[in-house]
JSON list of C-alpha atoms in Angstrom, two decimals:
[
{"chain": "W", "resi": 56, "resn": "UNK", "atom": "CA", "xyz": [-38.88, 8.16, -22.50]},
{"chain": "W", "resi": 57, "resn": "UNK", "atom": "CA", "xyz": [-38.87, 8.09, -18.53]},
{"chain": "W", "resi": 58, "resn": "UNK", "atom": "CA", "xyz": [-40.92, 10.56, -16.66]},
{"chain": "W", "resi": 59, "resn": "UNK", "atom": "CA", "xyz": [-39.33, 13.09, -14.84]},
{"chain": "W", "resi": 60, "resn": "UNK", "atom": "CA", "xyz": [-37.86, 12.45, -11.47]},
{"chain": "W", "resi": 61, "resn": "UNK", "atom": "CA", "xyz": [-39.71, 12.76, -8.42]},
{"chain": "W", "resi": 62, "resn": "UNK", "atom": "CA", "xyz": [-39.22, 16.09, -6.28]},
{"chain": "W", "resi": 63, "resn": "UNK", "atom": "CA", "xyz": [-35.79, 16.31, -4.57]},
{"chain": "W", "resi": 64, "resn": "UNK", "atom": "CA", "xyz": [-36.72, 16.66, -0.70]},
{"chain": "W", "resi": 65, "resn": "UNK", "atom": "CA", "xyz": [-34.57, 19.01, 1.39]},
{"chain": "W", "resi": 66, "resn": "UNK", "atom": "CA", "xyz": [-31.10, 18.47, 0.99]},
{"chain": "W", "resi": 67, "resn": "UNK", "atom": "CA", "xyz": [-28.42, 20.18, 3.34]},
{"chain": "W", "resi": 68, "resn": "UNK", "atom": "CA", "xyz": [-27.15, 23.03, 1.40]},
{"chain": "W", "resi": 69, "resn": "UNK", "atom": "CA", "xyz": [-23.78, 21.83, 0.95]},
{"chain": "W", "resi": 70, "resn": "UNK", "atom": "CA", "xyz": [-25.26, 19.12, -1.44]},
{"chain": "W", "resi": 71, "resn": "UNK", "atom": "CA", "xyz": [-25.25, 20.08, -5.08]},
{"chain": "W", "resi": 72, "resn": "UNK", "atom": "CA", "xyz": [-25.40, 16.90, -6.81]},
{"chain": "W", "resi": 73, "resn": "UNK", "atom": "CA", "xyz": [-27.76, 14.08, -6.46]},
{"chain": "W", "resi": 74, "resn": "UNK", "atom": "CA", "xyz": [-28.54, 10.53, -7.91]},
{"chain": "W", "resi": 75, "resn": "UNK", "atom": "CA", "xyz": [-32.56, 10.26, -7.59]},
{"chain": "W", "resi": 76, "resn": "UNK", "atom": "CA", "xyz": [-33.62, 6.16, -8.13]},
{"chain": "W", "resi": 77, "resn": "UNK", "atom": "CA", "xyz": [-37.08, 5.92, -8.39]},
{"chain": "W", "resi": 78, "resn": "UNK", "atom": "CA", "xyz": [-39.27, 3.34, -9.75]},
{"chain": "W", "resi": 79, "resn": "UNK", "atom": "CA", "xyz": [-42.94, 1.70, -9.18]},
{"chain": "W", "resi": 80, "resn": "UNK", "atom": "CA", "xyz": [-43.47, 0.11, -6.20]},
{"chain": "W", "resi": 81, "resn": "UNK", "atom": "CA", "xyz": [-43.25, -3.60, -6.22]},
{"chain": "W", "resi": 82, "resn": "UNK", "atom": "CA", "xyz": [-40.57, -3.15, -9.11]},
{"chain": "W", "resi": 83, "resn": "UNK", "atom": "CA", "xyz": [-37.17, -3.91, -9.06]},
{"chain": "W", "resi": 84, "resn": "UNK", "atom": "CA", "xyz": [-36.78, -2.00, -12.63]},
{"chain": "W", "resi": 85, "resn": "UNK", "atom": "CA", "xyz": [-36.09, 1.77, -11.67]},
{"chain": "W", "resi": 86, "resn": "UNK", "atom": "CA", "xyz": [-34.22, 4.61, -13.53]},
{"chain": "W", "resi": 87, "resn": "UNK", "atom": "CA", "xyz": [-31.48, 6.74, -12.46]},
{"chain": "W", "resi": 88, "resn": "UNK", "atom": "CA", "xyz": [-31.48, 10.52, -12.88]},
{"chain": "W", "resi": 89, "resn": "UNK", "atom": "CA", "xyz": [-28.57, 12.85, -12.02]},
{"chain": "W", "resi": 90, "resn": "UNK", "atom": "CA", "xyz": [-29.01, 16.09, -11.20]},
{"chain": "W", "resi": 91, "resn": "UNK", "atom": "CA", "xyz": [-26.56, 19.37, -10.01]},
{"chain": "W", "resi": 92, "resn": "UNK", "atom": "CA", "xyz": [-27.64, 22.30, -8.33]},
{"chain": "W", "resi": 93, "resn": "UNK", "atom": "CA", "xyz": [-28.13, 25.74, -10.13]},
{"chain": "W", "resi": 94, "resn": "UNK", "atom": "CA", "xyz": [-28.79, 27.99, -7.88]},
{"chain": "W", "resi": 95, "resn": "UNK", "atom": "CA", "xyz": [-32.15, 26.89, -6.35]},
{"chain": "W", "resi": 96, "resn": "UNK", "atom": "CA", "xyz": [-32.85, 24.65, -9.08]},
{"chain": "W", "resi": 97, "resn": "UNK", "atom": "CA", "xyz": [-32.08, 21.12, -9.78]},
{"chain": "W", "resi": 98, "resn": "UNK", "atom": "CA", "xyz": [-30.81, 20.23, -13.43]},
{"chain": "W", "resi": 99, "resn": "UNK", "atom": "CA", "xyz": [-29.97, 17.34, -15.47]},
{"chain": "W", "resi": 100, "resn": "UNK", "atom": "CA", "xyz": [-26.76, 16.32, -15.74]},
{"chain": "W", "resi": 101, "resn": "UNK", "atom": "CA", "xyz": [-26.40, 12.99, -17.35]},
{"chain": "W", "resi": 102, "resn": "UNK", "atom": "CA", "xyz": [-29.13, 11.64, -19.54]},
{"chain": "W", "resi": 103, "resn": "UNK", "atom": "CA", "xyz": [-31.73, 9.31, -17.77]},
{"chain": "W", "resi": 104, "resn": "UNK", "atom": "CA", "xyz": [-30.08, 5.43, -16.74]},
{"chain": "W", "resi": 105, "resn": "UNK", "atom": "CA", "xyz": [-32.15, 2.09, -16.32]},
{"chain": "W", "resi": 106, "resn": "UNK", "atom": "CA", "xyz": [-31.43, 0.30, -13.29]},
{"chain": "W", "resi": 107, "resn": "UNK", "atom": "CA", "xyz": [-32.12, -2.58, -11.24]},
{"chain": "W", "resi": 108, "resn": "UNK", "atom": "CA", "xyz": [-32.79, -2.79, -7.47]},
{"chain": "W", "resi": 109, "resn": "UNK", "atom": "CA", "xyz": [-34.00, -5.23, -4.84]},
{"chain": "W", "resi": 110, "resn": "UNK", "atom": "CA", "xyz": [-35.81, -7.89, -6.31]},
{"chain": "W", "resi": 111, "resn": "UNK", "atom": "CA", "xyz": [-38.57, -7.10, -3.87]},
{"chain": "W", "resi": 112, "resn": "UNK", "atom": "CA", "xyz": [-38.36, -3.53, -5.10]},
{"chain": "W", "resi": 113, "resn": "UNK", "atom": "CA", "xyz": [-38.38, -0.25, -2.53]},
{"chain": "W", "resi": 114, "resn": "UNK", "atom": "CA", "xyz": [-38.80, -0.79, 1.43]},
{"chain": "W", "resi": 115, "resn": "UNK", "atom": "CA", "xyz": [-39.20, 1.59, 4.15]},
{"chain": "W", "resi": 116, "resn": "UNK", "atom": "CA", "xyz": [-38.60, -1.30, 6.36]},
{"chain": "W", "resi": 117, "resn": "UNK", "atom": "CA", "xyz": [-35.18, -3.16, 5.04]},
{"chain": "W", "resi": 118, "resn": "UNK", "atom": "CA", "xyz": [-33.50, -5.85, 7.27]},
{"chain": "W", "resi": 119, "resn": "UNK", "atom": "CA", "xyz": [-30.08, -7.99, 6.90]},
{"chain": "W", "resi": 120, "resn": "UNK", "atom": "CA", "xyz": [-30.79, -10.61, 4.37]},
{"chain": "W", "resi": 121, "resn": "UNK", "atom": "CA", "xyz": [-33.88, -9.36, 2.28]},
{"chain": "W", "resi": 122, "resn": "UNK", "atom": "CA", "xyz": [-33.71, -8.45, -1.43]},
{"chain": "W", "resi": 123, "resn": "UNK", "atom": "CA", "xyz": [-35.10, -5.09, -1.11]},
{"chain": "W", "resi": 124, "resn": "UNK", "atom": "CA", "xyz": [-33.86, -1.58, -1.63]},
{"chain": "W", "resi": 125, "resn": "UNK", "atom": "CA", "xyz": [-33.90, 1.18, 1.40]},
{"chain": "W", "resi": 126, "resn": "UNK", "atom": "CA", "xyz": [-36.35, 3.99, 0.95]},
{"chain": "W", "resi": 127, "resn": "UNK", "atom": "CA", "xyz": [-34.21, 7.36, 1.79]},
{"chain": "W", "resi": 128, "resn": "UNK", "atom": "CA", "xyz": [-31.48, 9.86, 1.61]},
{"chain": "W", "resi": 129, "resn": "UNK", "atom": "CA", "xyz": [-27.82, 8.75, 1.88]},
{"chain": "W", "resi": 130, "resn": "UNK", "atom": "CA", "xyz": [-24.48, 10.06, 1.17]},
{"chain": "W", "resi": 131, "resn": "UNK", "atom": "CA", "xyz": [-21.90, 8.55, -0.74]},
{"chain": "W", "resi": 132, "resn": "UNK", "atom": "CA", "xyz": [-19.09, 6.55, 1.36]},
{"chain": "W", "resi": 133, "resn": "UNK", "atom": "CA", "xyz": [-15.85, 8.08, 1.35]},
{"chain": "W", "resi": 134, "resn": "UNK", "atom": "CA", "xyz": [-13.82, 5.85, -0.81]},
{"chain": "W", "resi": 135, "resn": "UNK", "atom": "CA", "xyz": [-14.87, 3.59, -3.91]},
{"chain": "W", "resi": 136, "resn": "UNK", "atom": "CA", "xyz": [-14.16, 0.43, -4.01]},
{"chain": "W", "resi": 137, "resn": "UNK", "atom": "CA", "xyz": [-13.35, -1.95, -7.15]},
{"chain": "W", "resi": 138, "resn": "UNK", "atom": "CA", "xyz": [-11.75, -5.28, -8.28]},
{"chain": "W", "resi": 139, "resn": "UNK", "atom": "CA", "xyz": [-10.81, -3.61, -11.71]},
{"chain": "W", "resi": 140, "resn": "UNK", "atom": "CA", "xyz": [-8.02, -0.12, -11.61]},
{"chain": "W", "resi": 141, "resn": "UNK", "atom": "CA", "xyz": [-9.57, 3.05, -10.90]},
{"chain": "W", "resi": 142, "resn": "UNK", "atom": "CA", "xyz": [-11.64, 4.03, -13.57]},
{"chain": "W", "resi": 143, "resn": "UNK", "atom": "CA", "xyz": [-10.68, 7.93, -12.92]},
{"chain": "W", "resi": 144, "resn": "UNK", "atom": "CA", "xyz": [-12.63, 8.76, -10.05]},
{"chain": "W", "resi": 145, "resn": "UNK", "atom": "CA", "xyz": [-12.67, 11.99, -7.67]},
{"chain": "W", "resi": 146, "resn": "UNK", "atom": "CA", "xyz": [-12.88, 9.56, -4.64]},
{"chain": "W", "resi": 147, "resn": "UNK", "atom": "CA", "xyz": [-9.99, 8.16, -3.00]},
{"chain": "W", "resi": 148, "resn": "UNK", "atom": "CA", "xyz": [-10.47, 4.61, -4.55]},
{"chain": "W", "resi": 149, "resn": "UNK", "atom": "CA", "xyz": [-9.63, 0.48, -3.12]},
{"chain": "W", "resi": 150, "resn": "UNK", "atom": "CA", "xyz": [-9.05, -1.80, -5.67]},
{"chain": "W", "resi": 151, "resn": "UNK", "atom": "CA", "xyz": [-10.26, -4.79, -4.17]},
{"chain": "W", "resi": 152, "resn": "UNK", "atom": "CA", "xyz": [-7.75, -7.93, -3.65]},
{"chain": "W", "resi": 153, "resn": "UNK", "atom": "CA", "xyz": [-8.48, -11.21, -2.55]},
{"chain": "W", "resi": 154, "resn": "UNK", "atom": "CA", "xyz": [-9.85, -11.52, 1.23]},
{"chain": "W", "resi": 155, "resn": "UNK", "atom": "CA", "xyz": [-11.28, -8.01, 1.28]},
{"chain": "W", "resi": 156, "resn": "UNK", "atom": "CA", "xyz": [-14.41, -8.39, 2.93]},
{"chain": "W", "resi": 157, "resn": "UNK", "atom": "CA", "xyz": [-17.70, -6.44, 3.68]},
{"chain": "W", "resi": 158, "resn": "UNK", "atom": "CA", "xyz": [-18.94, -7.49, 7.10]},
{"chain": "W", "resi": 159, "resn": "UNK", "atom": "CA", "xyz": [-22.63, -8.85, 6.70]},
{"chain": "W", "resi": 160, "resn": "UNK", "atom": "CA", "xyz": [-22.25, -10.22, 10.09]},
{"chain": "W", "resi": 161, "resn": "UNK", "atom": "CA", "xyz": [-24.84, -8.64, 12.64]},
{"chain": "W", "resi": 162, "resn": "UNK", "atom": "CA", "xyz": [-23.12, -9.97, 15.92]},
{"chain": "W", "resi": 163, "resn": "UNK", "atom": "CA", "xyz": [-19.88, -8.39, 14.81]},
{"chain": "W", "resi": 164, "resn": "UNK", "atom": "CA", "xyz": [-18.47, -5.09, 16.07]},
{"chain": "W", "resi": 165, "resn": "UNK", "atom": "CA", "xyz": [-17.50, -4.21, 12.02]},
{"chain": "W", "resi": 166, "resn": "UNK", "atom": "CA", "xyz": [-20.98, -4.71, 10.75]},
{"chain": "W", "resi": 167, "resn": "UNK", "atom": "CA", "xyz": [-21.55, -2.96, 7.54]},
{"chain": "W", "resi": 168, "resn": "UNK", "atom": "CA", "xyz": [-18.02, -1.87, 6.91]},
{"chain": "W", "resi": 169, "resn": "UNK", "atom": "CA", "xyz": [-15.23, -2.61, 4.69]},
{"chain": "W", "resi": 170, "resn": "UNK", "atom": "CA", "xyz": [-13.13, -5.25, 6.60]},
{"chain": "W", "resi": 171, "resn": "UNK", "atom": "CA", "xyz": [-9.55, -6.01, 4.38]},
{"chain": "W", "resi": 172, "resn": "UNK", "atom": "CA", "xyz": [-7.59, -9.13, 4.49]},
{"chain": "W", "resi": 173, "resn": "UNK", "atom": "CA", "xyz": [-10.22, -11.53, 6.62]},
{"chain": "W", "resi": 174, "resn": "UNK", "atom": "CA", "xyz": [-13.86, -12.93, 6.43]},
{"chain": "W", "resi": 175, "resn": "UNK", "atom": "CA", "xyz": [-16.16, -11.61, 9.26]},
{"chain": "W", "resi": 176, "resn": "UNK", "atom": "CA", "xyz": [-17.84, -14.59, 8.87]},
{"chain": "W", "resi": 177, "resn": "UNK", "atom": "CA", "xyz": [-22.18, -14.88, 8.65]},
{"chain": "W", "resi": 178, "resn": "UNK", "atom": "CA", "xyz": [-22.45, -14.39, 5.47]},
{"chain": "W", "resi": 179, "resn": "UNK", "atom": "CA", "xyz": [-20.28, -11.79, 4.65]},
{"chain": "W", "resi": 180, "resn": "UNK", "atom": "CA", "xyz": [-19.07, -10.30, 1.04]},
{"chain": "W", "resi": 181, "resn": "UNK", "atom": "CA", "xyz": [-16.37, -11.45, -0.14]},
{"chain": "W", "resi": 182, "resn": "UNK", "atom": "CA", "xyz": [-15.74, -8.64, -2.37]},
{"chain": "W", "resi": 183, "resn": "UNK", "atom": "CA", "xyz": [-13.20, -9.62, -4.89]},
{"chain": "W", "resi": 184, "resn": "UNK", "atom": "CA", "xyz": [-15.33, -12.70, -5.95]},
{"chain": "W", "resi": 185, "resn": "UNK", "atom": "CA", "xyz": [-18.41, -10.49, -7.44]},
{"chain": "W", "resi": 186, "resn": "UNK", "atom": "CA", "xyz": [-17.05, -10.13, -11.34]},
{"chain": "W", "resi": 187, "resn": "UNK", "atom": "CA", "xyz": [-18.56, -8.22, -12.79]},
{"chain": "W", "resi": 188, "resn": "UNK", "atom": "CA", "xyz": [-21.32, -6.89, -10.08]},
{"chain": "W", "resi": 189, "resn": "UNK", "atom": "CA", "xyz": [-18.01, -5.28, -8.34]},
{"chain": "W", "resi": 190, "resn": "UNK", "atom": "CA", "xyz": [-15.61, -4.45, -11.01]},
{"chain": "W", "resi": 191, "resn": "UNK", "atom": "CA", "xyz": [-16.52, -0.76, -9.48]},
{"chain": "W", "resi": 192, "resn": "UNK", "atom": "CA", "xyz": [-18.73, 0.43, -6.98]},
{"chain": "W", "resi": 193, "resn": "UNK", "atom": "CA", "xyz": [-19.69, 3.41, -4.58]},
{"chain": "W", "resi": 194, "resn": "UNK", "atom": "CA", "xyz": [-21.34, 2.30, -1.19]},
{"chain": "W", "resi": 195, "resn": "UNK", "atom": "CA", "xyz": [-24.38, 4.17, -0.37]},
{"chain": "W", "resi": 196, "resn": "UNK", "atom": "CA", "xyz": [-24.32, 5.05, 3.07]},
{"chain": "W", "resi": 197, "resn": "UNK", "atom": "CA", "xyz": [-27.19, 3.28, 4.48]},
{"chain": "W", "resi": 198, "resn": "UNK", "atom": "CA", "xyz": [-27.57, 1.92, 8.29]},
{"chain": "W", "resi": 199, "resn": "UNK", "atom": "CA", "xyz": [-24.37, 3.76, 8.89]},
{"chain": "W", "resi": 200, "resn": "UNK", "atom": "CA", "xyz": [-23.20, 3.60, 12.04]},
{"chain": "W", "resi": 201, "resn": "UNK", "atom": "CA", "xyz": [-24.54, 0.63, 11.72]},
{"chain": "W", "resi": 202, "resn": "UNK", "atom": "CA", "xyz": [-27.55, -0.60, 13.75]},
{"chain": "W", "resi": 203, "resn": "UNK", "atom": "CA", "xyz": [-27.23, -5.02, 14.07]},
{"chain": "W", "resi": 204, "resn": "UNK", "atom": "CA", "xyz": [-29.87, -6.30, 11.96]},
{"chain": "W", "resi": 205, "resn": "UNK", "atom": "CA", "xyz": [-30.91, -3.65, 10.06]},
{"chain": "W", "resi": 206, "resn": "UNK", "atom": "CA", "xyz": [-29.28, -4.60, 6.51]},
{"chain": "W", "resi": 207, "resn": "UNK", "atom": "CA", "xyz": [-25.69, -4.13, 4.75]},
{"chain": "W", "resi": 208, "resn": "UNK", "atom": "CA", "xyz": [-23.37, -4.35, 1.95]},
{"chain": "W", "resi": 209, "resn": "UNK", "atom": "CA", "xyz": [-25.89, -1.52, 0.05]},
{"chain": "W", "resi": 210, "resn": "UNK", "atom": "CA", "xyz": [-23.60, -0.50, -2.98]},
{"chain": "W", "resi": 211, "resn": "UNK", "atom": "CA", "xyz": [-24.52, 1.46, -6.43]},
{"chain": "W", "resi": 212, "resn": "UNK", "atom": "CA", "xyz": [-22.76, -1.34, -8.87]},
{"chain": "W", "resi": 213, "resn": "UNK", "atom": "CA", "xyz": [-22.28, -3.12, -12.41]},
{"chain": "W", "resi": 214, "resn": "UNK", "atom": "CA", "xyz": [-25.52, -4.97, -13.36]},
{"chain": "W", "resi": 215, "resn": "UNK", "atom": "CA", "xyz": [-25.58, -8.64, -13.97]},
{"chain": "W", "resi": 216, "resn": "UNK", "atom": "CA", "xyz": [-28.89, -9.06, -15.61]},
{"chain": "W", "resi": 217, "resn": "UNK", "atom": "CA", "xyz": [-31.43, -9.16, -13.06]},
{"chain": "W", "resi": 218, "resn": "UNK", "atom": "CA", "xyz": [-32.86, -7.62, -9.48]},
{"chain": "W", "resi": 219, "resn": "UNK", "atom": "CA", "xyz": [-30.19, -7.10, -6.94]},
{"chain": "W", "resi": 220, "resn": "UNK", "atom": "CA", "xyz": [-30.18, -7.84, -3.49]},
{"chain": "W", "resi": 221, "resn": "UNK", "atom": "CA", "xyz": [-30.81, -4.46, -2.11]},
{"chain": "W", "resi": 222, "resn": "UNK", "atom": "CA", "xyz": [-28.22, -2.40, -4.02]},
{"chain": "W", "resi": 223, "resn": "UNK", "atom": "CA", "xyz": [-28.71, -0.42, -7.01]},
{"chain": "W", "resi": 224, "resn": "UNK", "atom": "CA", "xyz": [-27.33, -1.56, -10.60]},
{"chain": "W", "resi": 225, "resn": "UNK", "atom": "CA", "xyz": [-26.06, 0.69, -13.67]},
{"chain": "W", "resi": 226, "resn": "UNK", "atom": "CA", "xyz": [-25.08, -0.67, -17.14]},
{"chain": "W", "resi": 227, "resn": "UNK", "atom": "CA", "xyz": [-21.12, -0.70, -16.99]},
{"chain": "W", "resi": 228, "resn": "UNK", "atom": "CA", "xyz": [-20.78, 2.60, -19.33]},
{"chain": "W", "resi": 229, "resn": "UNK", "atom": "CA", "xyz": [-23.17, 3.91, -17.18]},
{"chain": "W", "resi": 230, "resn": "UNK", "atom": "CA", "xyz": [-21.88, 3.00, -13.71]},
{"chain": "W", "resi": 231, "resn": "UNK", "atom": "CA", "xyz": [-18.62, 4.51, -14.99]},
{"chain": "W", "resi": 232, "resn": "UNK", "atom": "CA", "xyz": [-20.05, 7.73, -15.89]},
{"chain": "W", "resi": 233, "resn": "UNK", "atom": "CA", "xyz": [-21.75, 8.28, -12.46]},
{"chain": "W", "resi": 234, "resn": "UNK", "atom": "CA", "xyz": [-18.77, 7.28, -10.54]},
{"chain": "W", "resi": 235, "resn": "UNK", "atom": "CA", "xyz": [-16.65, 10.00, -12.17]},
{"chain": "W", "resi": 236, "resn": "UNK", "atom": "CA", "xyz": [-19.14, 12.43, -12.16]},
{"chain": "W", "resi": 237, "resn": "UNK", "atom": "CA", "xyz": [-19.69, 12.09, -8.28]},
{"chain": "W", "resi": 238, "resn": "UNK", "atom": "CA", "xyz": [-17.52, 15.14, -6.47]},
{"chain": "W", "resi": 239, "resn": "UNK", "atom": "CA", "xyz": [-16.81, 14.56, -2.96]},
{"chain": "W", "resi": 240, "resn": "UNK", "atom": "CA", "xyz": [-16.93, 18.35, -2.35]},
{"chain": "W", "resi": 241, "resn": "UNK", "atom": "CA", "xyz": [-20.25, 18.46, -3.54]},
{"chain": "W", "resi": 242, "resn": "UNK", "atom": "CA", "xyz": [-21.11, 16.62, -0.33]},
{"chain": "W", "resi": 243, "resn": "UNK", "atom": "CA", "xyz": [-23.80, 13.96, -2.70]},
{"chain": "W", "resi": 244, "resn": "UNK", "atom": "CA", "xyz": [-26.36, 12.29, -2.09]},
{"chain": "W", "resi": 245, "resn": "UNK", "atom": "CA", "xyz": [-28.51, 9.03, -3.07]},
{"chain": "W", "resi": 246, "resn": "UNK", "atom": "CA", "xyz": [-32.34, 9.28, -2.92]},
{"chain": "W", "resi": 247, "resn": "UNK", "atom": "CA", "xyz": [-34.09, 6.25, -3.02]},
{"chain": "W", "resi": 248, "resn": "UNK", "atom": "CA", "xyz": [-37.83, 5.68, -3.76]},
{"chain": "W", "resi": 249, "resn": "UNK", "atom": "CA", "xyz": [-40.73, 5.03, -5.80]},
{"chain": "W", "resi": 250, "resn": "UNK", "atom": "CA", "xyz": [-41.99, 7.33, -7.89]},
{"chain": "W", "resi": 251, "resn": "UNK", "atom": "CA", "xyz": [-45.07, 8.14, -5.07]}
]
């Protein structure tokens, strides 16, 4: 049985749902808890999810190009992305073809961003070639707008069996249920951090 999630820190009011990742530090094991406003309360609204993050576990100091996962608040990107159909989410969704990109470069004006149709170059995601780590995934708004350097490419995606390389990882039944449960006009957010 997992603990009980961490305290949610101040959210803007608009926000009344909320993924909370937390884990020990060092770890790149964490669990995922969902929660939806009540009122002033915070309650459950999807059982309790194991997950996997940066292999070097949480960092308050991430940079481009080390396996660890941001410490913070984010909000959800605007559109979901996926090599797979839509799996029936509230988000305007991509499905992913080939040379859909995400721009790991740091010397290039689209850093961190969805480029379609060409590689960036410097190490760059090419998207369509993660099966099954992409068959869906939401991009947590981290380092946006982006500042060169300071890490990219930070999704909430399909597990593969071990740490990721920053991102967070759900089971695929369990990625799926998130996805659809996320509601733009609930204005979500992603709160990443150990447990302390």
């Amino acid at each position: 049985m997992s603990p009980a999630p961490p305290a949610i820190p101040s959210l803007p009011r608009a926000t009344t749902q909320v993924i909370r990742v937390y884990g020990e530090p060092g770890s790149s094991h964490a669990t995922v808890a969902t929660l939806v406003r009540v009122g002033d309360d915070w309650r459950a609204a999807l059982p309790p999810m194991p997950a996997r993050i940066g292999e070097l576990g949480f960092s308050d100091e991430h940079v481009e190009g080390v396996p660890s996962t941001p410490i913070g608040v984010y909000p959800i990107g605007d559109t979901m992305f996926g090599i797979e159909p839509d799996p029936g989410v509230r988000y305007p969704y991509h499905r992913v073809v080939e040379g859909d990109h995400w721009d790991s470069n740091s010397d290039s004006p689209t850093y961190n961003t969805f480029v379609p149709g060409r590689d960036p170059g410097a190490g760059s995601e090419a998207l369509w070639r993660f099966h099954p780590a992409y068959r869906h995934f939401a991009v947590i708004g981290y380092n946006m707008p982006a500042v060169p350097g300071k890490g990219s490419a930070i999704f909430l995606h399909e597990g593969t069996g071990g740490p990721t390389a920053g991102c967070v990882s759900l089971g695929r039944d369990d990625l799926v249920a998130v996805l659809t449960w996320l509601d733009p006009t609930a204005s979500p957010r992603i709160v990443l951090g150990p447990v302390d």
